[in-house]
CSV table of C-alpha atoms in Angstrom, one decimal:
chain,number,residue,atom,x,y,z
A,19,MET,CA,95.9,75.6,130.8
A,20,TYR,CA,93.9,77.9,127.7
A,21,LEU,CA,95.2,79.7,125.7
A,22,ALA,CA,94.7,83.3,123.1
A,23,PRO,CA,93.0,81.7,120.5
A,24,LEU,CA,95.6,81.1,117.3
A,25,ASN,CA,92.8,82.0,115.1
A,26,TYR,CA,92.0,85.5,116.6
A,27,ASP,CA,93.4,89.0,114.2
A,28,ARG,CA,95.0,90.2,117.0
A,29,PHE,CA,96.4,87.1,118.9
A,30,PHE,CA,97.3,86.2,115.2
A,31,LYS,CA,99.4,88.8,114.3
A,32,LYS,CA,101.3,88.5,118.2
A,33,VAL,CA,102.5,85.1,116.9
A,34,PHE,CA,103.3,86.5,113.8
A,35,SER,CA,105.4,89.0,114.4
A,36,ASP,CA,108.0,87.0,115.7
A,37,LEU,CA,109.5,86.3,112.8
A,38,LYS,CA,111.5,83.1,113.4
A,39,ILE,CA,107.9,81.8,113.9
A,40,ALA,CA,106.0,83.2,110.5
A,41,LYS,CA,109.9,81.6,108.8
A,42,ARG,CA,108.9,78.6,110.4
A,43,PHE,CA,105.1,78.1,108.9
A,44,LEU,CA,106.3,79.0,105.7
A,45,GLU,CA,109.1,76.0,105.5
A,46,ASP,CA,106.9,73.7,107.1
A,47,PHE,CA,103.9,74.9,105.0
A,48,LEU,CA,105.3,75.4,102.4
A,49,ASP,CA,107.9,72.3,102.2
A,50,ILE,CA,111.0,75.2,101.6
A,51,THR,CA,114.4,76.6,103.5
A,52,ILE,CA,113.9,80.1,103.8
A,53,LEU,CA,117.3,81.7,104.3
A,54,GLU,CA,116.0,85.5,105.1
A,55,LEU,CA,112.7,87.0,106.1
A,56,GLU,CA,112.0,90.3,106.8
A,57,PHE,CA,108.3,92.1,107.2
A,58,LEU,CA,106.8,94.5,105.0
A,59,PRO,CA,104.6,97.1,106.0
A,60,ASP,CA,101.0,95.7,106.0
A,61,LYS,CA,99.3,99.2,105.9
A,62,GLN,CA,98.7,100.3,102.2
A,63,ASN,CA,97.5,103.0,99.5
A,64,ILE,CA,97.0,102.4,96.5
A,65,THR,CA,96.6,105.4,95.5
A,66,ASN,CA,95.3,109.0,97.0
A,67,ASP,CA,91.9,108.5,97.2
A,68,ALA,CA,91.7,104.5,97.8
A,69,GLN,CA,90.9,102.9,101.8
A,70,THR,CA,93.9,101.2,103.2
A,71,VAL,CA,94.1,97.8,101.9
A,72,GLU,CA,95.7,95.8,105.4
A,73,PHE,CA,97.2,92.5,105.4
A,74,ASP,CA,97.4,90.5,108.4
A,75,PHE,CA,100.8,89.6,107.5
A,76,ARG,CA,103.2,90.1,104.9
A,77,CYS,CA,107.4,89.6,104.2
A,78,LYS,CA,109.4,89.0,101.5
A,79,THR,CA,112.7,86.2,101.2
A,80,ALA,CA,114.8,86.1,98.3
A,81,GLU,CA,112.5,83.9,96.6
A,82,GLY,CA,109.8,85.7,96.5
A,83,TYR,CA,106.5,88.1,98.5
A,84,PHE,CA,104.9,86.0,100.6
A,85,ILE,CA,101.4,86.9,102.2
A,86,ILE,CA,98.8,84.9,105.2
A,87,GLU,CA,95.9,85.6,105.6
A,88,MET,CA,93.0,84.5,108.5
A,89,GLN,CA,89.8,84.3,107.9
A,90,GLN,CA,87.8,83.4,110.0
A,91,TRP,CA,84.6,84.3,109.3
A,92,TYR,CA,82.2,82.7,106.1
A,93,LYS,CA,82.6,86.2,103.9
A,94,THR,CA,81.3,85.9,100.1
A,95,ASP,CA,84.1,87.8,99.1
A,96,VAL,CA,87.1,85.7,99.9
A,97,ILE,CA,88.0,84.9,96.5
A,98,HIS,CA,88.1,88.4,94.6
A,99,ARG,CA,89.0,90.5,98.4
A,100,PHE,CA,92.2,88.1,98.3
A,101,TYR,CA,93.2,88.6,94.5
A,102,VAL,CA,92.8,92.3,94.8
A,103,TYR,CA,95.7,91.7,97.8
A,104,HIS,CA,97.7,89.5,95.7
A,105,ALA,CA,97.7,91.2,92.9
A,106,LEU,CA,98.7,94.5,95.5
A,107,ASN,CA,101.9,92.5,96.2
A,108,SER,CA,103.2,92.7,93.1
A,109,ALA,CA,102.3,96.2,92.0
A,110,LEU,CA,103.6,97.3,95.2
A,111,GLN,CA,106.6,96.0,94.7
A,112,LEU,CA,107.2,98.9,91.7
A,113,GLU,CA,107.8,101.6,94.8
A,114,THR,CA,111.7,99.6,94.9
A,115,MET,CA,112.2,98.3,91.2
A,116,PRO,CA,115.2,99.6,90.6
A,117,LYS,CA,115.5,101.2,86.8
A,118,LYS,CA,118.0,99.9,83.9
A,119,VAL,CA,119.1,102.3,81.5
A,120,ILE,CA,118.0,101.7,78.1
A,121,PRO,CA,120.1,102.9,74.7
A,122,LEU,CA,118.1,105.3,72.3
A,123,ALA,CA,118.3,106.1,68.4
A,124,ASP,CA,119.0,109.5,68.4
A,125,GLY,CA,122.5,108.8,71.1
A,126,THR,CA,120.3,109.8,73.9
A,127,THR,CA,119.2,107.1,76.9
A,128,ARG,CA,116.2,106.9,78.6
A,129,SER,CA,115.9,104.8,82.1
A,130,VAL,CA,113.0,102.0,82.8
A,131,ARG,CA,111.7,99.9,85.3
A,132,ASP,CA,113.9,96.6,84.7
A,133,TYR,CA,110.2,94.3,85.8
A,134,SER,CA,112.5,91.7,85.7
A,135,GLU,CA,113.2,92.3,89.0
A,136,LEU,CA,109.9,91.4,89.9
A,137,LEU,CA,109.1,88.4,92.0
A,138,PRO,CA,107.0,85.8,92.4
A,139,ILE,CA,103.9,86.4,94.8
A,140,ILE,CA,102.6,83.4,97.0
A,141,THR,CA,99.1,84.4,99.2
A,142,ILE,CA,98.4,81.7,101.8
A,143,ILE,CA,94.8,82.7,103.5
A,144,TRP,CA,94.2,79.9,106.6
A,145,MET,CA,89.9,79.2,106.2
A,146,VAL,CA,89.2,78.4,109.8
A,147,HIS,CA,86.2,77.4,109.5
A,148,ASP,CA,85.1,77.4,105.6
A,149,THR,CA,86.1,73.7,102.7
A,150,PHE,CA,84.4,75.6,99.9
A,151,ASN,CA,83.2,71.7,100.1
A,152,PHE,CA,86.6,70.6,99.5
A,153,THR,CA,87.5,67.8,101.1
A,154,ASP,CA,91.6,68.2,100.9
A,155,ASP,CA,93.9,70.3,103.3
A,156,TYR,CA,94.5,73.0,101.0
A,157,VAL,CA,93.9,74.3,97.1
A,158,GLY,CA,96.1,76.4,95.4
A,159,TYR,CA,95.6,78.1,92.1
A,160,ILE,CA,98.7,79.1,90.2
A,161,LEU,CA,98.1,80.6,86.0
A,162,THR,CA,98.7,78.4,83.6
A,163,PRO,CA,98.3,78.3,79.2
A,164,GLU,CA,94.3,77.6,78.8
A,165,TYR,CA,95.1,74.5,77.1
A,166,ILE,CA,95.3,72.7,79.4
A,167,THR,CA,92.3,73.8,81.3
A,168,ASN,CA,90.3,73.5,77.8
A,169,PHE,CA,91.4,69.7,77.5
A,170,ILE,CA,90.3,68.9,81.1
A,171,LYS,CA,86.8,71.1,80.5
A,172,GLU,CA,86.3,68.7,77.0
A,173,ALA,CA,86.8,65.6,79.3
A,174,LYS,CA,83.9,64.4,77.6
A,175,GLU,CA,85.3,64.2,74.3
A,176,TRP,CA,88.4,61.7,75.3
A,177,LYS,CA,85.9,58.9,74.7
A,178,SER,CA,85.9,59.6,71.2
A,179,LYS,CA,89.9,60.6,70.7
A,180,SER,CA,92.6,57.6,70.7
A,181,SER,CA,95.2,56.1,73.3
A,182,LEU,CA,97.5,58.0,70.3
A,183,GLU,CA,95.8,61.8,70.2
A,184,LEU,CA,95.8,61.7,73.7
A,185,ALA,CA,99.2,61.2,74.4
A,186,LYS,CA,100.3,63.7,71.7
A,187,LYS,CA,97.5,66.3,73.7
A,188,ILE,CA,99.4,65.2,77.1
A,189,GLU,CA,102.8,65.7,75.3
A,190,THR,CA,101.6,68.7,74.4
A,191,MET,CA,100.9,70.4,77.2
A,192,TYR,CA,103.4,69.0,79.6
A,193,GLN,CA,105.9,71.1,76.8
A,194,MET,CA,104.2,74.2,77.8
A,195,VAL,CA,104.6,74.0,80.9
A,196,ASN,CA,107.8,73.7,81.4
A,197,LYS,CA,108.6,76.4,78.7
A,198,THR,CA,110.9,78.9,80.3
A,199,GLU,CA,110.9,81.0,77.0
A,200,LYS,CA,111.1,84.6,78.0
A,201,ASN,CA,111.3,84.1,81.8
A,202,LEU,CA,107.2,82.2,81.2
A,203,ASP,CA,107.4,79.6,84.2
A,204,PHE,CA,107.6,82.7,86.7
A,205,LEU,CA,103.4,82.9,86.3
A,206,GLN,CA,103.7,79.8,87.8
A,207,LYS,CA,105.7,80.4,90.5
A,208,ASN,CA,102.9,82.8,91.8
A,209,ARG,CA,100.9,81.0,93.7
A,210,MET,CA,97.0,81.4,96.0
A,211,ILE,CA,96.9,78.7,98.4
A,212,TYR,CA,93.7,78.7,99.8
A,213,VAL,CA,94.6,76.2,103.1
A,214,PHE,CA,90.9,74.5,105.0
A,215,GLN,CA,91.8,74.5,109.0
A,216,LYS,CA,88.8,71.5,109.3
A,217,ASN,CA,90.2,69.6,106.8
A,218,VAL,CA,93.2,69.4,107.8
A,219,VAL,CA,92.5,68.2,111.7
A,220,ALA,CA,90.2,66.3,109.9
A,221,ASN,CA,92.4,64.3,107.4
A,222,GLN,CA,95.2,63.9,109.9
A,223,LYS,CA,97.6,63.2,107.4
A,224,TYR,CA,100.7,64.2,109.6
A,225,GLU,CA,102.4,67.1,107.1
A,226,LYS,CA,105.1,69.1,108.6
A,227,TYR,CA,102.0,71.6,108.8
A,228,PHE,CA,99.2,70.1,110.9
A,229,PRO,CA,100.7,70.4,113.7
A,230,TRP,CA,99.8,74.9,113.5
A,231,PHE,CA,96.0,73.6,112.3
A,232,ALA,CA,96.2,71.3,115.3
A,233,LEU,CA,97.3,73.4,117.7
A,234,ALA,CA,95.0,76.4,115.9
A,235,GLU,CA,92.1,73.9,117.0
A,236,LYS,CA,93.0,73.2,120.7
A,237,THR,CA,92.8,77.5,121.0
A,238,LEU,CA,90.3,78.2,119.0
A,239,LYS,CA,88.5,75.0,121.0
A,240,LYS,CA,89.3,76.2,124.5
A,241,VAL,CA,90.7,72.7,125.3
A,242,ALA,CA,92.0,73.9,129.3
A,243,ASP,CA,94.0,70.8,129.5
A,244,LYS,CA,97.2,71.6,131.4
A,245,PHE,CA,98.8,68.6,129.4
A,246,ALA,CA,97.1,69.2,125.9
A,247,TYR,CA,99.7,71.6,124.7
A,248,ASP,CA,103.0,69.3,125.9
A,249,GLU,CA,104.0,67.9,122.7
A,250,TYR,CA,104.0,71.6,121.9
A,251,LEU,CA,106.2,72.1,124.5
A,252,LYS,CA,109.9,69.7,123.2
A,253,ASP,CA,109.3,72.3,120.2
A,254,GLU,CA,111.0,75.9,120.8
A,255,ILE,CA,109.3,77.3,117.3
A,256,TYR,CA,105.8,75.9,119.0
A,257,SER,CA,107.1,76.5,122.7
A,258,GLU,CA,107.3,80.3,121.9
A,259,VAL,CA,104.0,80.1,120.0
A,260,VAL,CA,102.6,78.4,123.1
A,261,ARG,CA,104.2,81.2,125.2
A,262,LYS,CA,103.2,84.4,123.4
A,263,LEU,CA,99.8,83.0,123.2
A,264,LYS,CA,99.4,82.5,127.2
A,265,ILE,CA,100.8,86.2,128.0
A,266,ALA,CA,98.8,87.2,125.5
A,267,LEU,CA,95.6,85.5,126.9
A,268,SER,CA,97.2,87.4,130.4
A,269,GLU,CA,96.3,91.2,128.8
A,270,ALA,CA,94.0,93.3,130.8
A,271,ASP,CA,91.6,94.1,127.9
A,272,SER,CA,92.2,90.0,126.2
A,273,GLU,CA,88.8,88.6,128.0
A,274,GLY,CA,86.8,91.3,127.0
A,275,TYR,CA,87.8,90.9,122.9
A,276,ILE,CA,87.9,87.4,123.1
A,277,LYS,CA,84.4,87.7,124.4
A,278,SER,CA,83.5,90.6,121.8
A,279,TYR,CA,85.5,89.1,119.0
A,280,GLU,CA,83.2,85.2,119.9
A,281,GLU,CA,80.2,86.7,119.8
A,282,TYR,CA,80.4,88.9,116.5
A,283,ILE,CA,81.6,85.6,114.8
A,284,ASP,CA,78.5,83.8,116.5
A,285,GLY,CA,76.1,86.8,115.0
A,286,VAL,CA,78.0,86.5,111.7
A,287,GLN,CA,77.4,82.7,111.6
A,288,ARG,CA,73.5,82.4,112.5
A,289,PHE,CA,73.5,85.7,109.9
A,290,GLU,CA,75.0,82.3,107.4
A,291,ARG,CA,72.9,80.3,108.6
A,292,GLY,CA,69.5,81.7,108.2
A,293,ILE,CA,70.4,82.7,104.5
A,294,GLU,CA,71.6,79.0,104.3
A,295,GLN,CA,68.4,77.7,105.7
A,296,ASN,CA,65.8,80.1,103.6
A,297,ALA,CA,67.0,79.2,101.0
A,298,GLU,CA,66.7,74.7,101.7
A,299,LYS,CA,63.1,76.4,103.0
A,300,LYS,CA,62.8,78.2,99.8
A,301,PHE,CA,64.5,75.0,97.6
A,302,ILE,CA,62.3,72.7,99.8
A,303,ALA,CA,59.2,75.3,97.9
A,304,GLU,CA,60.2,74.6,94.7
A,305,ILE,CA,59.8,71.3,94.8
A,306,GLN,CA,57.5,70.2,96.2
A,307,ASN,CA,55.4,73.4,94.3
A,308,ALA,CA,56.9,71.1,91.1
A,309,LYS,CA,56.3,67.7,92.8
A,310,ALA,CA,52.4,68.9,93.2
A,311,LYS,CA,52.3,71.1,89.8
A,312,GLU,CA,53.6,67.5,88.3
A,313,GLU,CA,50.3,65.1,90.4
A,314,GLN,CA,47.7,67.9,88.7
A,315,ALA,CA,49.0,67.5,85.2
A,316,GLN,CA,48.6,64.3,84.6
A,317,ARG,CA,45.4,64.3,87.7
A,318,GLU,CA,43.9,66.1,84.7
A,319,LYS,CA,46.3,64.0,82.0
A,320,THR,CA,44.1,60.6,83.5
A,321,LYS,CA,40.9,62.7,83.5
A,322,ALA,CA,41.1,63.3,79.5
A,323,LEU,CA,41.6,60.2,78.8
A,324,LYS,CA,38.8,58.9,80.6
A,325,GLU,CA,36.9,61.6,79.4
A,326,ARG,CA,37.6,60.5,75.6
A,327,ALA,CA,37.5,56.6,76.2
A,328,ASP,CA,34.3,57.6,77.8
A,329,ALA,CA,32.7,59.8,74.4
A,330,GLN,CA,34.3,57.0,72.7
A,331,ASN,CA,32.3,53.8,74.0
A,332,ARG,CA,29.5,56.3,73.3
A,333,GLU,CA,29.8,56.5,70.3
A,334,GLU,CA,29.8,52.7,69.6
A,335,GLU,CA,26.6,52.2,71.4
């Protein structure tokens, strides 16, 4: 049998609409335990004039808010776009944020939002093909003090510092990242994680999250071996994923959707390859042009030296 591709938006949403499945994926990937999970609306308007922002998957737990976005093809704006989604998930908490009462000097009170109730955001961007030239399974980003980033960027200066100086700097950074005053540690609980399916499958680290991406890769490649998914049928959650993808494939318009989706992806990838090939040709042409100019300059220099030598010889005669 072959299944509907888990990586395609429509089928991804069908599978992750099951809270048990979504809960298990988040627990496996983030290595956490989630007691309770609730869905959140997947479409939001930021302002009256704003275009609707649609999330692939969005949910809430007692620990924070989670987004999972499936990114099938190459796009140049994935960093900016998903940063907006990430930030928006914090802003949307304003809708349900409780209020607290503050006593004023004149004896009256004022009601204001209790921002201390803001929960962390974890955004997982599931990259199907793109790897950003990373070889790791995933790369995560959090907010940390600039002091640490600057220290890394100044790596060339380390050679001029003594081991004692370096030890002091490292201790300073350790103290910074562990500060909890005024809930500073909240900043590091917010994470943007880009996970690369191709790398996970290739690296085969067999972490708890590995089977999810291996399964997705099999469905993407249309593995038709009837025994290909046997290992998943032994697990209640994975078995349900396989069942949903099998049912999804049998729906009347699924084959047409898959064909259209694949044609679109193929077209986008051809466009990207065209850009890459043109860039490569331009790069090669620039190198060849630079080399030709260098050779011409060398010939002119050789000619000038020869003419100078000939002139000197004539003077001596």
